[in-house]
Amino acid sequence: MSATPPHAYVHLTAGGVSVLLDLTGGRLPAIVHWGAALGDLTLADVEALAQANIEPPAGNVVDLPVRLSILPEHHTGWVGKPGIAGHRDGADWSPLFTTTTLTVDGTEHPASPDAEPVAVGAGAVRVAAHDTVADLGLVLDVELLPSGLLRARAEVTNAGDSFYVLDDLQLAFPIPPQAREILDFAGRWGKERTPQRRELTVGIHEREGRKGRTGPDAATVLSVGVPGFGFGRGEVWGTHVAFSGNHRHYAERLFTGFQVVGGGELLLPGEVRLADGESYATPWVYGAYGDGLDAQAHRFHDYLRSRPTHPRRVRPVTINVWEAVYFDHDLARLTDLADRAAKLGVERYVLDDGWFRYRRNDLAGLGDWHVDETVWPNGLHPLVDHVRSLGMEFGLWFEPEMINLDSDLARAHPEWVMATGARTPVPSRNQQVLNLGIPEAYDHILERMSAILGEYDIAYIKWDHNRDLIDAGTAPHGRAGVHDQTLATYRLMDELKRRFPGLEIESCSSGGARVDLGIVERTDRVWVSDCIDPLERQQMNRWTMQLLPPELLGSHIASGISHTTGRYHRLSFRAGTALYGHLGIEWDLATATDDENAQLAVWIDLYKRHRELLHTGTMVRADEIDPMLLVYGAVAQDRAEALFFLAYVGRSEVSPRGRFTLPGLDPDRRYRVRPVFAGAPDEGLKPPAWFNVPPQGGRADGLSAGSEAPGVSMTGRALAVAGLQTPASFPDDVVVLAVTAEA
């Protein structure tokens, strides 16, 4: 440990982003700059930047300049949300930390006021600090990842003899005054991640998640940018809390003009009481800067794709049987569905809810993870063996964190039901929460799941979580237990993956109510929503990609009439919408016509031919000129090819619609753009001249099943700036465009 507190500036830069940290005078790290890259900096440059960041004196505020650290400190005169809230029997509630060590990429740096700034590319900074009066230790980690994504976390340790009650530990990143428009997300079951915008005014815009899970209405990425920022332009700074339990995101503007975005775990009363030597660590809080929302999203995507745990093999075409059979499990019907799926080219078959004891509806059985002998007298072996013989993987549904009161497990262990006081929490979907924070309950579920996974050849778990955590306490005292429950869920997933190498897990939570980087560290896919209506999915997929790349998004082709909205949509719209994601089917194929089956096979083949591009390419979303037309796609990393989608989500007030552009291509290369049809084009499609449709064909316009229009050749610059006339189409349809570079 250094005898003198560290005194240094650290300049992290990667991916076109700079983060300049001030760690002078033994103080906690403060961000001098977070945004576009600054280039090489000398000590004089850095000191000038730091000095330029000091505000002038103002009336009726503290006499010294307020210094905002990543963990905002009340003692400096900061009157916004403090970084730490806690006490020791009413004392030690406003700590003053002094740094003791500074390490950069694992190397300790001594105090040296005359040293040049520590300059690294992507790198990790760790600061240890202590408050000898409050008897608290602190460790702050700040990292700039190669993608330009910033992240930080904090750990506080009680070094005193008495309990320290921790109420909050929040991190904050400063943002400049030109960032004045907020974008975050609302939503509900079946309509997750609905964007909403508003002005950042003096005060706090705070989004709390108190559901015990991320929630369909979670902020997801809370961004603040220059007014009018879009996908391709406008600086924007955003934050994401990588935690699957209770959490908080916020943006705050003070009367002094200070602005921050930040967040952390939302702790319930009494959840964290630290005895001597005990510690609490926050989840990672991410900061994503970009010139435009696409640039911000790319930082998340590039980071996720760089992880060793990111799924590398091709994303198999999946069929889930839920909307085909619900609880009506019949071996003959399910094997017939497997036969039909295999003929279409499906690669993974998932048996959903209803396979375990007493589970003939949603009133009973959760917690009793034994194959129901009354439905499956020979176990799941006949179905699993049949699916595997067809060359498909087998997947199985679990809901490990939940319990029905009508179950053998609840009757044997009522104390394992999460509850506060002597009352049972209000039911939701006829179920309660199984307290995995109790070691015996955790061990039981781990044993039961391991037994099933060990007996059958199961490659995939659909991991569901169908209710909010209300009155989620631990018997007999009733102390709040969401924090422990969330960490226990993480441990359970981690242990199952350790025991069963290669096992993949999908995060499903009433659809898309648990989409965050905490759960994604342990899963290989998220279910975006229980609503597979393609019109709704166009928006939900579009905005879920602000955080996650498309290969992690479960995106299925459903039946013609949506089970959640009652709308009817043509197959071209359902399949064209599902194509940009991890493709699957959720449909009773026995009801599909021969023509629909033929079209499905072509769509599946199209997905297989392009999934490498779709799942490794750069996501591009064109800024909307007509809100009824969405233009988006994937551009290969070398920009040699791309696949774009024109989604007609409503009727425009003008016809024809005019031109659309294709951003993201190499401006100096020439590309051929041509439409791709998986079957006969819909009658509502009227081709523009640039399709160059041959005169022959089954229709007056020359378009017929399997026809391939030659399209048009233009430079990437012309496509991005001038664009192409939009094909005329009925609403609720998708036109797919293949873009290839010419020699």
PDB file of N, CA and C in Angstrom, residues 435-513:
ATOM      1  N   ASN A 435     -37.875 -19.885  -2.793  1.00  0.00           N
ATOM      2  CA  ASN A 435     -36.761 -19.119  -2.242  1.00  0.00           C
ATOM      3  C   ASN A 435     -35.439 -19.861  -2.440  1.00  0.00           C
ATOM      4  N   LEU A 436     -34.748 -19.539  -3.524  1.00  0.00           N
ATOM      5  CA  LEU A 436     -33.462 -20.172  -3.790  1.00  0.00           C
ATOM      6  C   LEU A 436     -32.356 -19.629  -2.900  1.00  0.00           C
ATOM      7  N   GLY A 437     -32.651 -18.555  -2.157  1.00  0.00           N
ATOM      8  CA  GLY A 437     -31.695 -18.068  -1.179  1.00  0.00           C
ATOM      9  C   GLY A 437     -31.553 -18.987   0.015  1.00  0.00           C
ATOM     10  N   ILE A 438     -32.488 -19.921   0.207  1.00  0.00           N
ATOM     11  CA  ILE A 438     -32.381 -20.946   1.250  1.00  0.00           C
ATOM     12  C   ILE A 438     -31.542 -22.085   0.685  1.00  0.00           C
ATOM     13  N   PRO A 439     -30.409 -22.411   1.285  1.00  0.00           N
ATOM     14  CA  PRO A 439     -29.501 -23.409   0.698  1.00  0.00           C
ATOM     15  C   PRO A 439     -30.174 -24.741   0.384  1.00  0.00           C
ATOM     16  N   GLU A 440     -31.064 -25.196   1.261  1.00  0.00           N
ATOM     17  CA  GLU A 440     -31.706 -26.487   1.031  1.00  0.00           C
ATOM     18  C   GLU A 440     -32.627 -26.443  -0.198  1.00  0.00           C
ATOM     19  N   ALA A 441     -33.317 -25.324  -0.392  1.00  0.00           N
ATOM     20  CA  ALA A 441     -34.177 -25.186  -1.566  1.00  0.00           C
ATOM     21  C   ALA A 441     -33.332 -25.140  -2.845  1.00  0.00           C
ATOM     22  N   TYR A 442     -32.253 -24.404  -2.785  1.00  0.00           N
ATOM     23  CA  TYR A 442     -31.338 -24.334  -3.925  1.00  0.00           C
ATOM     24  C   TYR A 442     -30.807 -25.721  -4.268  1.00  0.00           C
ATOM     25  N   ASP A 443     -30.351 -26.455  -3.271  1.00  0.00           N
ATOM     26  CA  ASP A 443     -29.789 -27.789  -3.507  1.00  0.00           C
ATOM     27  C   ASP A 443     -30.826 -28.728  -4.111  1.00  0.00           C
ATOM     28  N   HIS A 444     -32.083 -28.601  -3.646  1.00  0.00           N
ATOM     29  CA  HIS A 444     -33.138 -29.476  -4.162  1.00  0.00           C
ATOM     30  C   HIS A 444     -33.365 -29.226  -5.656  1.00  0.00           C
ATOM     31  N   ILE A 445     -33.486 -27.959  -6.038  1.00  0.00           N
ATOM     32  CA  ILE A 445     -33.736 -27.641  -7.448  1.00  0.00           C
ATOM     33  C   ILE A 445     -32.540 -28.027  -8.304  1.00  0.00           C
ATOM     34  N   LEU A 446     -31.348 -27.793  -7.813  1.00  0.00           N
ATOM     35  CA  LEU A 446     -30.155 -28.190  -8.558  1.00  0.00           C
ATOM     36  C   LEU A 446     -30.133 -29.699  -8.779  1.00  0.00           C
ATOM     37  N   GLU A 447     -30.492 -30.461  -7.747  1.00  0.00           N
ATOM     38  CA  GLU A 447     -30.502 -31.918  -7.883  1.00  0.00           C
ATOM     39  C   GLU A 447     -31.556 -32.365  -8.883  1.00  0.00           C
ATOM     40  N   ARG A 448     -32.760 -31.782  -8.828  1.00  0.00           N
ATOM     41  CA  ARG A 448     -33.840 -32.200  -9.723  1.00  0.00           C
ATOM     42  C   ARG A 448     -33.519 -31.856 -11.181  1.00  0.00           C
ATOM     43  N   MET A 449     -33.024 -30.656 -11.412  1.00  0.00           N
ATOM     44  CA  MET A 449     -32.690 -30.288 -12.786  1.00  0.00           C
ATOM     45  C   MET A 449     -31.526 -31.127 -13.304  1.00  0.00           C
ATOM     46  N   SER A 450     -30.543 -31.360 -12.452  1.00  0.00           N
ATOM     47  CA  SER A 450     -29.398 -32.183 -12.861  1.00  0.00           C
ATOM     48  C   SER A 450     -29.839 -33.602 -13.194  1.00  0.00           C
ATOM     49  N   ALA A 451     -30.809 -34.123 -12.434  1.00  0.00           N
ATOM     50  CA  ALA A 451     -31.291 -35.479 -12.702  1.00  0.00           C
ATOM     51  C   ALA A 451     -31.951 -35.564 -14.079  1.00  0.00           C
ATOM     52  N   ILE A 452     -32.776 -34.572 -14.415  1.00  0.00           N
ATOM     53  CA  ILE A 452     -33.437 -34.572 -15.725  1.00  0.00           C
ATOM     54  C   ILE A 452     -32.414 -34.394 -16.844  1.00  0.00           C
ATOM     55  N   LEU A 453     -31.503 -33.452 -16.672  1.00  0.00           N
ATOM     56  CA  LEU A 453     -30.502 -33.196 -17.701  1.00  0.00           C
ATOM     57  C   LEU A 453     -29.534 -34.364 -17.850  1.00  0.00           C
ATOM     58  N   GLY A 454     -29.326 -35.091 -16.754  1.00  0.00           N
ATOM     59  CA  GLY A 454     -28.449 -36.247 -16.820  1.00  0.00           C
ATOM     60  C   GLY A 454     -29.094 -37.465 -17.470  1.00  0.00           C
ATOM     61  N   GLU A 455     -30.415 -37.588 -17.343  1.00  0.00           N
ATOM     62  CA  GLU A 455     -31.114 -38.754 -17.894  1.00  0.00           C
ATOM     63  C   GLU A 455     -31.368 -38.624 -19.393  1.00  0.00           C
ATOM     64  N   TYR A 456     -31.648 -37.404 -19.843  1.00  0.00           N
ATOM     65  CA  TYR A 456     -32.047 -37.204 -21.236  1.00  0.00           C
ATOM     66  C   TYR A 456     -30.989 -36.393 -21.988  1.00  0.00           C
ATOM     67  N   ASP A 457     -30.987 -36.572 -23.292  1.00  0.00           N
ATOM     68  CA  ASP A 457     -30.058 -35.839 -24.152  1.00  0.00           C
ATOM     69  C   ASP A 457     -30.668 -34.465 -24.438  1.00  0.00           C
ATOM     70  N   ILE A 458     -30.423 -33.533 -23.530  1.00  0.00           N
ATOM     71  CA  ILE A 458     -31.025 -32.199 -23.594  1.00  0.00           C
ATOM     72  C   ILE A 458     -29.924 -31.181 -23.854  1.00  0.00           C
ATOM     73  N   ALA A 459     -30.073 -30.441 -24.930  1.00  0.00           N
ATOM     74  CA  ALA A 459     -29.054 -29.464 -25.307  1.00  0.00           C
ATOM     75  C   ALA A 459     -29.420 -28.044 -24.911  1.00  0.00           C
ATOM     76  N   TYR A 460     -30.657 -27.864 -24.442  1.00  0.00           N
ATOM     77  CA  TYR A 460     -31.180 -26.493 -24.361  1.00  0.00           C
ATOM     78  C   TYR A 460     -32.258 -26.425 -23.298  1.00  0.00           C
ATOM     79  N   ILE A 461     -32.238 -25.378 -22.498  1.00  0.00           N
ATOM     80  CA  ILE A 461     -33.289 -25.117 -21.520  1.00  0.00           C
ATOM     81  C   ILE A 461     -33.970 -23.800 -21.876  1.00  0.00           C
ATOM     82  N   LYS A 462     -35.282 -23.834 -21.966  1.00  0.00           N
ATOM     83  CA  LYS A 462     -36.049 -22.592 -21.965  1.00  0.00           C
ATOM     84  C   LYS A 462     -36.374 -22.296 -20.506  1.00  0.00           C
ATOM     85  N   TRP A 463     -35.716 -21.286 -19.951  1.00  0.00           N
ATOM     86  CA  TRP A 463     -35.775 -20.981 -18.511  1.00  0.00           C
ATOM     87  C   TRP A 463     -36.770 -19.853 -18.314  1.00  0.00           C
ATOM     88  N   ASP A 464     -37.934 -20.186 -17.776  1.00  0.00           N
ATOM     89  CA  ASP A 464     -39.018 -19.214 -17.645  1.00  0.00           C
ATOM     90  C   ASP A 464     -39.070 -18.633 -16.236  1.00  0.00           C
ATOM     91  N   HIS A 465     -39.820 -17.522 -16.096  1.00  0.00           N
ATOM     92  CA  HIS A 465     -39.929 -16.793 -14.820  1.00  0.00           C
ATOM     93  C   HIS A 465     -41.154 -15.914 -14.948  1.00  0.00           C
ATOM     94  N   ASN A 466     -42.313 -16.422 -14.483  1.00  0.00           N
ATOM     95  CA  ASN A 466     -43.587 -15.853 -14.900  1.00  0.00           C
ATOM     96  C   ASN A 466     -44.294 -14.962 -13.896  1.00  0.00           C
ATOM     97  N   ARG A 467     -43.584 -14.448 -12.897  1.00  0.00           N
ATOM     98  CA  ARG A 467     -44.282 -13.518 -12.009  1.00  0.00           C
ATOM     99  C   ARG A 467     -43.295 -12.563 -11.347  1.00  0.00           C
ATOM    100  N   ASP A 468     -43.815 -11.411 -10.945  1.00  0.00           N
ATOM    101  CA  ASP A 468     -43.035 -10.469 -10.159  1.00  0.00           C
ATOM    102  C   ASP A 468     -42.877 -10.993  -8.732  1.00  0.00           C
ATOM    103  N   LEU A 469     -41.839 -10.515  -8.074  1.00  0.00           N
ATOM    104  CA  LEU A 469     -41.590 -10.908  -6.687  1.00  0.00           C
ATOM    105  C   LEU A 469     -42.237  -9.871  -5.766  1.00  0.00           C
ATOM    106  N   ILE A 470     -43.328 -10.278  -5.134  1.00  0.00           N
ATOM    107  CA  ILE A 470     -44.078  -9.424  -4.211  1.00  0.00           C
ATOM    108  C   ILE A 470     -43.977 -10.026  -2.808  1.00  0.00           C
ATOM    109  N   ASP A 471     -43.731  -9.197  -1.798  1.00  0.00           N
ATOM    110  CA  ASP A 471     -43.543  -9.700  -0.426  1.00  0.00           C
ATOM    111  C   ASP A 471     -42.501 -10.817  -0.412  1.00  0.00           C
ATOM    112  N   ALA A 472     -41.419 -10.601  -1.134  1.00  0.00           N
ATOM    113  CA  ALA A 472     -40.423 -11.662  -1.323  1.00  0.00           C
ATOM    114  C   ALA A 472     -39.458 -11.687  -0.145  1.00  0.00           C
ATOM    115  N   GLY A 473     -39.912 -12.307   0.942  1.00  0.00           N
ATOM    116  CA  GLY A 473     -39.102 -12.419   2.147  1.00  0.00           C
ATOM    117  C   GLY A 473     -38.738 -13.854   2.452  1.00  0.00           C
ATOM    118  N   THR A 474     -37.909 -14.012   3.477  1.00  0.00           N
ATOM    119  CA  THR A 474     -37.424 -15.325   3.887  1.00  0.00           C
ATOM    120  C   THR A 474     -37.992 -15.673   5.249  1.00  0.00           C
ATOM    121  N   ALA A 475     -38.598 -16.868   5.345  1.00  0.00           N
ATOM    122  CA  ALA A 475     -39.156 -17.322   6.618  1.00  0.00           C
ATOM    123  C   ALA A 475     -38.009 -17.673   7.580  1.00  0.00           C
ATOM    124  N   PRO A 476     -38.213 -17.565   8.894  1.00  0.00           N
ATOM    125  CA  PRO A 476     -39.437 -17.091   9.547  1.00  0.00           C
ATOM    126  C   PRO A 476     -39.461 -15.586   9.792  1.00  0.00           C
ATOM    127  N   HIS A 477     -38.319 -14.917   9.649  1.00  0.00           N
ATOM    128  CA  HIS A 477     -38.248 -13.491   9.994  1.00  0.00           C
ATOM    129  C   HIS A 477     -38.850 -12.590   8.924  1.00  0.00           C
ATOM    130  N   GLY A 478     -38.935 -13.075   7.685  1.00  0.00           N
ATOM    131  CA  GLY A 478     -39.533 -12.277   6.625  1.00  0.00           C
ATOM    132  C   GLY A 478     -38.615 -11.232   6.034  1.00  0.00           C
ATOM    133  N   ARG A 479     -37.322 -11.307   6.285  1.00  0.00           N
ATOM    134  CA  ARG A 479     -36.391 -10.313   5.759  1.00  0.00           C
ATOM    135  C   ARG A 479     -36.390 -10.355   4.230  1.00  0.00           C
ATOM    136  N   ALA A 480     -36.309  -9.173   3.619  1.00  0.00           N
ATOM    137  CA  ALA A 480     -36.350  -9.068   2.163  1.00  0.00           C
ATOM    138  C   ALA A 480     -35.266  -9.934   1.533  1.00  0.00           C
ATOM    139  N   GLY A 481     -35.623 -10.618   0.441  1.00  0.00           N
ATOM    140  CA  GLY A 481     -34.704 -11.594  -0.124  1.00  0.00           C
ATOM    141  C   GLY A 481     -34.490 -11.523  -1.623  1.00  0.00           C
ATOM    142  N   VAL A 482     -34.857 -10.411  -2.278  1.00  0.00           N
ATOM    143  CA  VAL A 482     -34.686 -10.329  -3.733  1.00  0.00           C
ATOM    144  C   VAL A 482     -33.214 -10.370  -4.112  1.00  0.00           C
ATOM    145  N   HIS A 483     -32.377  -9.678  -3.357  1.00  0.00           N
ATOM    146  CA  HIS A 483     -30.935  -9.673  -3.639  1.00  0.00           C
ATOM    147  C   HIS A 483     -30.378 -11.088  -3.620  1.00  0.00           C
ATOM    148  N   ASP A 484     -30.653 -11.826  -2.543  1.00  0.00           N
ATOM    149  CA  ASP A 484     -30.143 -13.192  -2.435  1.00  0.00           C
ATOM    150  C   ASP A 484     -30.741 -14.099  -3.507  1.00  0.00           C
ATOM    151  N   GLN A 485     -32.015 -13.915  -3.825  1.00  0.00           N
ATOM    152  CA  GLN A 485     -32.679 -14.726  -4.844  1.00  0.00           C
ATOM    153  C   GLN A 485     -32.027 -14.536  -6.209  1.00  0.00           C
ATOM    154  N   THR A 486     -31.722 -13.299  -6.540  1.00  0.00           N
ATOM    155  CA  THR A 486     -31.109 -13.023  -7.844  1.00  0.00           C
ATOM    156  C   THR A 486     -29.735 -13.666  -7.942  1.00  0.00           C
ATOM    157  N   LEU A 487     -28.921 -13.521  -6.912  1.00  0.00           N
ATOM    158  CA  LEU A 487     -27.585 -14.111  -6.939  1.00  0.00           C
ATOM    159  C   LEU A 487     -27.650 -15.634  -6.940  1.00  0.00           C
ATOM    160  N   ALA A 488     -28.643 -16.206  -6.241  1.00  0.00           N
ATOM    161  CA  ALA A 488     -28.801 -17.664  -6.245  1.00  0.00           C
ATOM    162  C   ALA A 488     -29.176 -18.170  -7.637  1.00  0.00           C
ATOM    163  N   THR A 489     -30.014 -17.421  -8.347  1.00  0.00           N
ATOM    164  CA  THR A 489     -30.369 -17.794  -9.719  1.00  0.00           C
ATOM    165  C   THR A 489     -29.129 -17.796 -10.612  1.00  0.00           C
ATOM    166  N   TYR A 490     -28.315 -16.777 -10.462  1.00  0.00           N
ATOM    167  CA  TYR A 490     -27.061 -16.744 -11.224  1.00  0.00           C
ATOM    168  C   TYR A 490     -26.200 -17.969 -10.917  1.00  0.00           C
ATOM    169  N   ARG A 491     -26.082 -18.306  -9.634  1.00  0.00           N
ATOM    170  CA  ARG A 491     -25.252 -19.457  -9.249  1.00  0.00           C
ATOM    171  C   ARG A 491     -25.809 -20.744  -9.827  1.00  0.00           C
ATOM    172  N   LEU A 492     -27.140 -20.869  -9.840  1.00  0.00           N
ATOM    173  CA  LEU A 492     -27.773 -22.075 -10.358  1.00  0.00           C
ATOM    174  C   LEU A 492     -27.489 -22.229 -11.851  1.00  0.00           C
ATOM    175  N   MET A 493     -27.640 -21.159 -12.595  1.00  0.00           N
ATOM    176  CA  MET A 493     -27.328 -21.224 -14.031  1.00  0.00           C
ATOM    177  C   MET A 493     -25.862 -21.564 -14.255  1.00  0.00           C
ATOM    178  N   ASP A 494     -24.993 -20.904 -13.500  1.00  0.00           N
ATOM    179  CA  ASP A 494     -23.556 -21.147 -13.657  1.00  0.00           C
ATOM    180  C   ASP A 494     -23.202 -22.596 -13.348  1.00  0.00           C
ATOM    181  N   GLU A 495     -23.794 -23.144 -12.303  1.00  0.00           N
ATOM    182  CA  GLU A 495     -23.462 -24.512 -11.898  1.00  0.00           C
ATOM    183  C   GLU A 495     -23.984 -25.529 -12.916  1.00  0.00           C
ATOM    184  N   LEU A 496     -25.179 -25.306 -13.441  1.00  0.00           N
ATOM    185  CA  LEU A 496     -25.704 -26.225 -14.451  1.00  0.00           C
ATOM    186  C   LEU A 496     -24.843 -26.204 -15.708  1.00  0.00           C
ATOM    187  N   LYS A 497     -24.378 -25.032 -16.090  1.00  0.00           N
ATOM    188  CA  LYS A 497     -23.505 -24.971 -17.262  1.00  0.00           C
ATOM    189  C   LYS A 497     -22.156 -25.635 -16.981  1.00  0.00           C
ATOM    190  N   ARG A 498     -21.703 -25.558 -15.737  1.00  0.00           N
ATOM    191  CA  ARG A 498     -20.454 -26.236 -15.392  1.00  0.00           C
ATOM    192  C   ARG A 498     -20.627 -27.748 -15.441  1.00  0.00           C
ATOM    193  N   ARG A 499     -21.767 -28.223 -14.938  1.00  0.00           N
ATOM    194  CA  ARG A 499     -22.017 -29.666 -14.906  1.00  0.00           C
ATOM    195  C   ARG A 499     -22.309 -30.232 -16.293  1.00  0.00           C
ATOM    196  N   PHE A 500     -22.896 -29.433 -17.152  1.00  0.00           N
ATOM    197  CA  PHE A 500     -23.320 -29.918 -18.467  1.00  0.00           C
ATOM    198  C   PHE A 500     -22.731 -29.008 -19.544  1.00  0.00           C
ATOM    199  N   PRO A 501     -21.461 -29.204 -19.872  1.00  0.00           N
ATOM    200  CA  PRO A 501     -20.802 -28.362 -20.878  1.00  0.00           C
ATOM    201  C   PRO A 501     -21.559 -28.384 -22.204  1.00  0.00           C
ATOM    202  N   GLY A 502     -21.692 -27.231 -22.794  1.00  0.00           N
ATOM    203  CA  GLY A 502     -22.411 -27.115 -24.062  1.00  0.00           C
ATOM    204  C   GLY A 502     -23.891 -26.825 -23.905  1.00  0.00           C
ATOM    205  N   LEU A 503     -24.418 -26.951 -22.682  1.00  0.00           N
ATOM    206  CA  LEU A 503     -25.827 -26.649 -22.454  1.00  0.00           C
ATOM    207  C   LEU A 503     -26.101 -25.180 -22.767  1.00  0.00           C
ATOM    208  N   GLU A 504     -27.169 -24.934 -23.532  1.00  0.00           N
ATOM    209  CA  GLU A 504     -27.584 -23.568 -23.806  1.00  0.00           C
ATOM    210  C   GLU A 504     -28.860 -23.258 -23.029  1.00  0.00           C
ATOM    211  N   ILE A 505     -28.989 -21.997 -22.627  1.00  0.00           N
ATOM    212  CA  ILE A 505     -30.132 -21.547 -21.834  1.00  0.00           C
ATOM    213  C   ILE A 505     -30.745 -20.332 -22.506  1.00  0.00           C
ATOM    214  N   GLU A 506     -32.071 -20.345 -22.616  1.00  0.00           N
ATOM    215  CA  GLU A 506     -32.807 -19.173 -23.066  1.00  0.00           C
ATOM    216  C   GLU A 506     -33.441 -18.506 -21.855  1.00  0.00           C
ATOM    217  N   SER A 507     -33.285 -17.201 -21.733  1.00  0.00           N
ATOM    218  CA  SER A 507     -33.960 -16.438 -20.692  1.00  0.00           C
ATOM    219  C   SER A 507     -35.337 -16.026 -21.191  1.00  0.00           C
ATOM    220  N   CYS A 508     -36.352 -16.566 -20.538  1.00  0.00           N
ATOM    221  CA  CYS A 508     -37.739 -16.189 -20.817  1.00  0.00           C
ATOM    222  C   CYS A 508     -38.356 -15.774 -19.498  1.00  0.00           C
ATOM    223  N   SER A 509     -39.036 -14.654 -19.470  1.00  0.00           N
ATOM    224  CA  SER A 509     -39.638 -14.186 -18.223  1.00  0.00           C
ATOM    225  C   SER A 509     -40.945 -13.488 -18.577  1.00  0.00           C
ATOM    226  N   SER A 510     -42.031 -14.269 -18.586  1.00  0.00           N
ATOM    227  CA  SER A 510     -43.292 -13.757 -19.130  1.00  0.00           C
ATOM    228  C   SER A 510     -43.014 -13.117 -20.484  1.00  0.00           C
ATOM    229  N   GLY A 511     -42.176 -13.759 -21.254  1.00  0.00           N
ATOM    230  CA  GLY A 511     -41.688 -13.165 -22.485  1.00  0.00           C
ATOM    231  C   GLY A 511     -40.387 -12.444 -22.205  1.00  0.00           C
ATOM    232  N   GLY A 512     -40.371 -11.123 -22.453  1.00  0.00           N
ATOM    233  CA  GLY A 512     -39.134 -10.360 -22.388  1.00  0.00           C
ATOM    234  C   GLY A 512     -38.949  -9.542 -21.136  1.00  0.00           C
ATOM    235  N   ALA A 513     -39.342 -10.078 -19.978  1.00  0.00           N
ATOM    236  CA  ALA A 513     -39.254  -9.307 -18.739  1.00  0.00           C
ATOM    237  C   ALA A 513     -37.944  -9.520 -17.988  1.00  0.00           C
TER     238      ALA A 513
END
